[in-house]
Each structure stands twice: as structure tokens, then as C-alpha cells.
Amino acid sequence: MGDCGEFTVMATPEEGDDDLFGDQLATLTTSLGLPPPEFRGKQLPPTAPGDHRWIIEGNVRGRLVRTETQDIVFYKMSPNWEIGVEMAMQEALARTVQTYQQEMSQGSSFYAFGRRFEDGTANRTAGDRVGMDYRVIQMEDLECHIVNLEENLTAEMRKNENLRVTIEKLKQGNTELTMELCDMDDKLIARDTENAMMPKETPAVPHDQDMQNEEEDPEERIAFMPNGEELEIVSEEEDTPTGNTPPHQRRTISTRTYRALFNK
């Protein structure tokens, strides 16, 4: 599983242990002339907050006298050390029984134990099991069940690890987006403040509109002449007599003439 740092805890089962599977494993290895098994554990570096996975190494050491045998070494993933070492001791029992079954008598208490192959899969008798001892059938099925549970536990831990990583990425993305939105908000506030402090300009009234306002205002249509005479200010068209309006019936002055008086 790769180097994840030094192992930090270790356990060696002994006969009479109260730990799960400890007494059975120690008794089995002693009867086979094997050195005491060793189990080591170390916590994996967390990939995200809440990640507390452990790697457990199991080592049923081989025999160094008589017929030499190879070490049985395997690794397991666990949510903590306590559960992990129990799982590893149970698997060590199953692997040891499988490896040394030919050296056990059928009357041995360990002969009917569940067994596992070198790759960790359970050894379950294939085909018709009619006539088999039900204790053996039960042990085989239980070992298969334990393997399935362990595989599901490992899959869940890996899935949770991926979810934690995804959550941390989303949190980081949300933090960056929030900071960006705050920066944009600050810029908008500064721009609004700057616009509010600028002097307001009165829009210029178009010349034609100004003339129209003068013509529509009744008070501004009266011109007071220097001689005291009051004349109505009218357009050139209105100041020109027509066939229907007798000349000099209206006291008027054209807009052009009125403006010319003030420009002198």
C-alpha cells in the first residue's frame, strides 16, 4: 500500500489474551512451532478533515527450524487501530489454517476454522456440499461473510475519503467566489459614492423648445414698449395681415422685431 510513514503501534498476541482472536492465534502458532505473530499499525496522512484511516500490517512469521516456511504478510485498512488489529488477527488465523492445514489432524480444534488464500479471499468448498460437517460449512460461510464485510468497509472508507476531498475543494471554491463577490460589491459601492458626490448638471433646453415655452406662456407674450404701449408678441406669420384680418386691428409686434429692439 506504499510507504505512509513509520508504524506507531504494535501488538503480539499471547496465550490467555482477552483480545479477540488473540488467544486462539497464539495457541495455533505455538502448536505449529511458529514465532509469535506481529501486528503493526499507523495512521494514514489525512486527505481532509475527519479522515482517520489506519493501515494495519499482519505478519505471521515463518518457521526457522525443521521445515522452514515463509512469512505470511498482509495489510488491511481500518477506521482505527483497535478494530484494525482485531480484523488482522482474525485474518491471520484464517491464512495460517489454510497454509498449515496439511500439518493439522482432523481432530484439531483449528481444522474446521475458516480459511483464506494467499490473496485474502475465503476458501469455500465449491459445488455440492451435501454430507459435509455443518461446522465446516458454517465456518466457511462465516469466513466468506467476514471477507465481504471487510471489502465493503474498505470501499466505504475510500468513498468517504473522496467525498471529503470533494467537499474541501467545494469549500475552497465557495471561499474564493465569496471573496470575489465582496470585492465586486466594494467596487460598486465606491462607484455609487463617487457618482453621488459629483455636481448635478442641469440639462440644456433646446432652442426650439425654449421658443415654444415663450410662446405658450401668456405672460411672456406681452411686450412693453418704451412709450408705454403694450404689444402682443406674435410670429412673423401672425403679424402679416391676411384677407380675413384687417390691418392694425391687433396691437402686435413680431418676434424678430421684438428681439431686434433688445439687441440695439
CSV table of C-alpha atoms in Angstrom, one decimal:
chain,number,residue,atom,x,y,z
A,1,MET,CA,0.0,0.0,0.0
A,2,GLY,CA,3.0,2.3,-0.2
A,3,ASP,CA,5.1,4.0,2.4
A,4,CYS,CA,2.8,6.1,4.7
A,5,GLY,CA,5.4,6.7,7.4
A,6,GLU,CA,6.6,4.7,10.3
A,7,PHE,CA,4.4,2.3,12.2
A,8,THR,CA,3.5,3.8,15.6
A,9,VAL,CA,1.8,0.9,17.5
A,10,MET,CA,2.4,-2.8,17.7
A,11,ALA,CA,0.7,-5.9,19.2
A,12,THR,CA,1.8,-9.5,19.7
A,13,PRO,CA,-0.9,-12.0,20.8
A,14,GLU,CA,-0.2,-14.3,23.7
A,15,GLU,CA,-2.0,-17.4,25.0
A,16,GLY,CA,-4.6,-16.4,27.5
A,17,ASP,CA,-5.2,-12.9,25.9
A,18,ASP,CA,-8.6,-11.4,26.4
A,19,ASP,CA,-8.3,-9.6,23.0
A,20,LEU,CA,-10.5,-11.0,20.2
A,21,PHE,CA,-8.7,-13.9,18.4
A,22,GLY,CA,-5.5,-13.3,20.3
A,23,ASP,CA,-5.6,-16.4,22.5
A,24,GLN,CA,-6.6,-18.7,19.5
A,25,LEU,CA,-3.9,-17.2,17.2
A,26,ALA,CA,-1.1,-17.5,19.8
A,27,THR,CA,-2.1,-21.1,20.7
A,28,LEU,CA,-2.2,-22.1,16.9
A,29,THR,CA,1.2,-20.6,16.1
A,30,THR,CA,2.7,-22.2,19.2
A,31,SER,CA,1.4,-25.6,18.2
A,32,LEU,CA,2.9,-25.2,14.8
A,33,GLY,CA,6.3,-24.2,16.1
A,34,LEU,CA,6.0,-20.6,14.7
A,35,PRO,CA,7.3,-17.5,16.2
A,36,PRO,CA,4.8,-15.1,17.8
A,37,PRO,CA,2.9,-13.2,15.1
A,38,GLU,CA,3.3,-9.4,15.0
A,39,PHE,CA,0.8,-6.7,14.1
A,40,ARG,CA,1.7,-3.1,13.5
A,41,GLY,CA,-0.4,0.0,12.8
A,42,LYS,CA,0.0,3.5,11.5
A,43,GLN,CA,-2.5,6.3,10.7
A,44,LEU,CA,-2.6,7.5,7.1
A,45,PRO,CA,-2.0,11.2,6.5
A,46,PRO,CA,-5.4,12.8,6.4
A,47,THR,CA,-6.5,13.9,3.0
A,48,ALA,CA,-9.2,16.1,4.5
A,49,PRO,CA,-10.6,17.0,8.0
A,50,GLY,CA,-12.3,13.9,9.5
A,51,ASP,CA,-10.1,11.4,7.7
A,52,HIS,CA,-8.7,8.9,10.4
A,53,ARG,CA,-7.9,5.8,8.4
A,54,TRP,CA,-5.3,3.3,9.6
A,55,ILE,CA,-3.1,0.7,7.8
A,56,ILE,CA,-2.6,-2.5,9.8
A,57,GLU,CA,0.2,-4.9,8.9
A,58,GLY,CA,-0.1,-8.5,9.9
A,59,ASN,CA,2.9,-10.8,10.0
A,60,VAL,CA,2.7,-14.5,10.8
A,61,ARG,CA,6.4,-15.2,10.8
A,62,GLY,CA,7.6,-18.4,9.2
A,63,ARG,CA,9.3,-21.3,10.9
A,64,LEU,CA,13.0,-21.1,11.2
A,65,VAL,CA,13.7,-24.6,12.4
A,66,ARG,CA,12.8,-28.0,11.0
A,67,THR,CA,11.0,-27.2,7.7
A,68,GLU,CA,11.4,-23.5,7.0
A,69,THR,CA,8.3,-21.7,5.9
A,70,GLN,CA,7.6,-18.2,4.5
A,71,ASP,CA,6.2,-15.3,6.5
A,72,ILE,CA,2.6,-14.6,5.9
A,73,VAL,CA,2.4,-10.8,5.5
A,74,PHE,CA,-0.7,-8.8,4.6
A,75,TYR,CA,-2.2,-5.3,5.1
A,76,LYS,CA,-5.6,-4.1,6.0
A,77,MET,CA,-7.3,-0.7,6.1
A,78,SER,CA,-9.3,0.2,9.1
A,79,PRO,CA,-11.0,3.3,10.7
A,80,ASN,CA,-8.9,2.9,13.8
A,81,TRP,CA,-6.2,0.7,15.4
A,82,GLU,CA,-8.5,-1.2,17.8
A,83,ILE,CA,-10.8,-2.5,15.1
A,84,GLY,CA,-8.0,-3.0,12.7
A,85,VAL,CA,-5.9,-5.2,14.9
A,86,GLU,CA,-8.9,-7.4,15.6
A,87,MET,CA,-9.6,-7.8,11.9
A,88,ALA,CA,-6.0,-8.6,11.2
A,89,MET,CA,-5.8,-11.3,13.9
A,90,GLN,CA,-8.9,-13.0,12.6
A,91,GLU,CA,-7.5,-12.9,9.1
A,92,ALA,CA,-4.1,-14.2,10.4
A,93,LEU,CA,-6.0,-17.2,11.8
A,94,ALA,CA,-7.7,-18.0,8.5
A,95,ARG,CA,-4.5,-17.6,6.5
A,96,THR,CA,-2.5,-19.7,8.9
A,97,VAL,CA,-5.1,-22.5,8.9
A,98,GLN,CA,-5.0,-22.5,5.1
A,99,THR,CA,-1.2,-22.6,4.9
A,100,TYR,CA,-0.6,-25.3,7.5
A,101,GLN,CA,-3.8,-27.4,7.1
A,102,GLN,CA,-1.8,-30.4,6.0
A,103,GLU,CA,0.1,-30.4,9.3
A,104,MET,CA,-3.1,-30.5,11.3
A,105,SER,CA,-5.0,-33.5,12.3
A,106,GLN,CA,-8.7,-33.6,11.5
A,107,GLY,CA,-9.3,-33.8,15.2
A,108,SER,CA,-7.6,-30.5,15.8
A,109,SER,CA,-9.8,-27.7,17.2
A,110,PHE,CA,-8.4,-25.5,14.4
A,111,TYR,CA,-9.0,-27.8,11.5
A,112,ALA,CA,-12.6,-26.6,10.8
A,113,PHE,CA,-11.7,-22.9,11.1
A,114,GLY,CA,-12.4,-20.7,8.2
A,115,ARG,CA,-9.5,-20.4,5.7
A,116,ARG,CA,-8.2,-17.7,3.3
A,117,PHE,CA,-5.9,-18.0,0.3
A,118,GLU,CA,-2.8,-16.0,-0.2
A,119,ASP,CA,-4.7,-13.2,-1.9
A,120,GLY,CA,-7.0,-12.9,1.1
A,121,THR,CA,-10.1,-14.4,-0.5
A,122,ALA,CA,-12.1,-17.0,1.5
A,123,ASN,CA,-11.7,-20.7,0.8
A,124,ARG,CA,-15.2,-22.0,0.4
A,125,THR,CA,-15.8,-25.6,-0.9
A,126,ALA,CA,-17.2,-25.4,-4.4
A,127,GLY,CA,-20.0,-27.5,-5.7
A,128,ASP,CA,-22.1,-29.9,-3.8
A,129,ARG,CA,-21.5,-29.7,0.0
A,130,VAL,CA,-24.0,-32.4,0.9
A,131,GLY,CA,-22.6,-34.7,3.6
A,132,MET,CA,-20.1,-32.1,4.8
A,133,ASP,CA,-19.8,-31.4,8.5
A,134,TYR,CA,-22.1,-28.5,9.2
A,135,ARG,CA,-19.5,-27.0,11.5
A,136,VAL,CA,-17.1,-26.8,8.5
A,137,ILE,CA,-19.9,-25.4,6.3
A,138,GLN,CA,-20.7,-22.8,8.9
A,139,MET,CA,-17.1,-21.7,9.3
A,140,GLU,CA,-16.6,-21.4,5.5
A,141,ASP,CA,-19.7,-19.3,5.1
A,142,LEU,CA,-18.8,-17.1,8.1
A,143,GLU,CA,-15.3,-16.5,6.6
A,144,CYS,CA,-16.9,-15.5,3.3
A,145,HIS,CA,-19.2,-13.2,5.1
A,146,ILE,CA,-16.4,-11.6,7.0
A,147,VAL,CA,-14.4,-11.0,3.8
A,148,ASN,CA,-17.5,-9.4,2.2
A,149,LEU,CA,-17.9,-7.1,5.2
A,150,GLU,CA,-14.3,-6.1,5.2
A,151,GLU,CA,-14.4,-5.3,1.5
A,152,ASN,CA,-17.5,-3.2,1.9
A,153,LEU,CA,-15.8,-1.3,4.8
A,154,THR,CA,-12.8,-0.6,2.7
A,155,ALA,CA,-14.9,0.6,-0.2
A,156,GLU,CA,-16.9,2.9,2.1
A,157,MET,CA,-13.7,4.4,3.6
A,158,ARG,CA,-12.4,5.1,0.2
A,159,LYS,CA,-15.7,6.6,-0.9
A,160,ASN,CA,-15.8,8.8,2.2
A,161,GLU,CA,-12.2,9.9,1.5
A,162,ASN,CA,-13.1,11.0,-2.0
A,163,LEU,CA,-16.2,12.8,-0.6
A,164,ARG,CA,-14.1,14.7,2.0
A,165,VAL,CA,-11.7,15.8,-0.7
A,166,THR,CA,-14.6,17.0,-2.9
A,167,ILE,CA,-16.1,18.8,0.0
A,168,GLU,CA,-12.9,20.6,0.7
A,169,LYS,CA,-12.5,21.6,-2.9
A,170,LEU,CA,-16.1,23.0,-2.9
A,171,LYS,CA,-15.4,24.9,0.3
A,172,GLN,CA,-12.3,26.4,-1.2
A,173,GLY,CA,-14.2,27.3,-4.4
A,174,ASN,CA,-17.0,28.9,-2.4
A,175,THR,CA,-14.5,30.9,-0.3
A,176,GLU,CA,-12.8,32.3,-3.4
A,177,LEU,CA,-16.2,33.1,-5.0
A,178,THR,CA,-17.4,34.9,-1.9
A,179,MET,CA,-14.2,37.0,-1.8
A,180,GLU,CA,-14.7,37.9,-5.4
A,181,LEU,CA,-18.3,38.9,-4.9
A,182,CYS,CA,-17.3,41.0,-1.9
A,183,ASP,CA,-14.6,42.7,-4.0
A,184,MET,CA,-17.2,43.5,-6.7
A,185,ASP,CA,-19.6,44.8,-4.1
A,186,ASP,CA,-17.0,47.1,-2.7
A,187,LYS,CA,-16.2,48.5,-6.2
A,188,LEU,CA,-19.9,49.1,-6.8
A,189,ILE,CA,-20.3,50.9,-3.5
A,190,ALA,CA,-17.2,53.1,-4.3
A,191,ARG,CA,-18.6,53.9,-7.7
A,192,ASP,CA,-22.0,54.8,-6.4
A,193,THR,CA,-20.4,57.1,-3.7
A,194,GLU,CA,-18.3,58.8,-6.4
A,195,ASN,CA,-21.3,59.4,-8.6
A,196,ALA,CA,-23.3,60.8,-5.7
A,197,MET,CA,-20.6,63.4,-4.9
A,198,MET,CA,-20.4,64.7,-8.4
A,199,PRO,CA,-22.3,68.0,-9.1
A,200,LYS,CA,-25.5,67.6,-11.0
A,201,GLU,CA,-25.7,69.3,-14.4
A,202,THR,CA,-29.0,70.9,-15.5
A,203,PRO,CA,-29.8,69.6,-18.9
A,204,ALA,CA,-29.8,72.3,-21.6
A,205,VAL,CA,-33.2,73.2,-23.0
A,206,PRO,CA,-33.2,73.1,-26.9
A,207,HIS,CA,-33.6,76.5,-28.6
A,208,ASP,CA,-36.8,75.5,-30.3
A,209,GLN,CA,-38.2,74.2,-27.0
A,210,ASP,CA,-37.3,77.5,-25.3
A,211,MET,CA,-39.1,79.4,-28.0
A,212,GLN,CA,-42.1,77.2,-27.7
A,213,ASN,CA,-42.2,77.8,-23.9
A,214,GLU,CA,-42.0,81.5,-24.5
A,215,GLU,CA,-44.9,81.3,-27.0
A,216,GLU,CA,-47.0,79.2,-24.7
A,217,ASP,CA,-46.5,81.4,-21.6
A,218,PRO,CA,-49.3,84.1,-21.8
A,219,GLU,CA,-47.4,86.5,-19.5
A,220,GLU,CA,-44.3,86.4,-21.8
A,221,ARG,CA,-46.3,87.2,-25.0
A,222,ILE,CA,-46.8,90.9,-23.9
A,223,ALA,CA,-44.1,93.4,-24.9
A,224,PHE,CA,-43.9,96.7,-23.0
A,225,MET,CA,-42.7,99.4,-25.4
A,226,PRO,CA,-40.7,102.5,-24.3
A,227,ASN,CA,-43.7,104.7,-25.0
A,228,GLY,CA,-45.8,102.6,-22.5
A,229,GLU,CA,-47.7,100.8,-25.2
A,230,GLU,CA,-48.4,97.1,-24.8
A,231,LEU,CA,-48.0,94.9,-27.8
A,232,GLU,CA,-48.7,91.2,-28.3
A,233,ILE,CA,-45.6,89.3,-29.4
A,234,VAL,CA,-46.5,87.1,-32.4
A,235,SER,CA,-44.8,85.1,-35.1
A,236,GLU,CA,-44.0,86.6,-38.5
A,237,GLU,CA,-46.9,84.7,-40.0
A,238,GLU,CA,-49.3,86.1,-37.3
A,239,ASP,CA,-48.0,89.6,-37.8
A,240,THR,CA,-48.7,89.6,-41.5
A,241,PRO,CA,-52.2,90.8,-42.3
A,242,THR,CA,-54.4,88.3,-44.2
A,243,GLY,CA,-57.6,88.8,-46.1
A,244,ASN,CA,-59.7,87.9,-43.1
A,245,THR,CA,-57.8,90.1,-40.6
A,246,PRO,CA,-58.0,93.9,-41.2
A,247,PRO,CA,-54.5,95.6,-40.8
A,248,HIS,CA,-53.8,97.2,-37.4
A,249,GLN,CA,-56.8,95.7,-35.7
A,250,ARG,CA,-54.5,93.8,-33.3
A,251,ARG,CA,-51.7,95.6,-31.5
A,252,THR,CA,-48.8,93.2,-32.2
A,253,ILE,CA,-45.1,93.1,-32.7
A,254,SER,CA,-43.3,90.2,-34.4
A,255,THR,CA,-40.8,88.1,-32.5
A,256,ARG,CA,-37.9,89.2,-34.8
A,257,THR,CA,-38.7,92.9,-34.3
A,258,TYR,CA,-39.1,92.5,-30.5
A,259,ARG,CA,-35.6,90.8,-30.3
A,260,ALA,CA,-34.1,93.4,-32.5
A,261,LEU,CA,-35.1,96.2,-30.1
A,262,PHE,CA,-33.2,94.5,-27.2
A,263,ASN,CA,-30.1,93.8,-29.4
A,264,LYS,CA,-29.6,97.5,-30.2
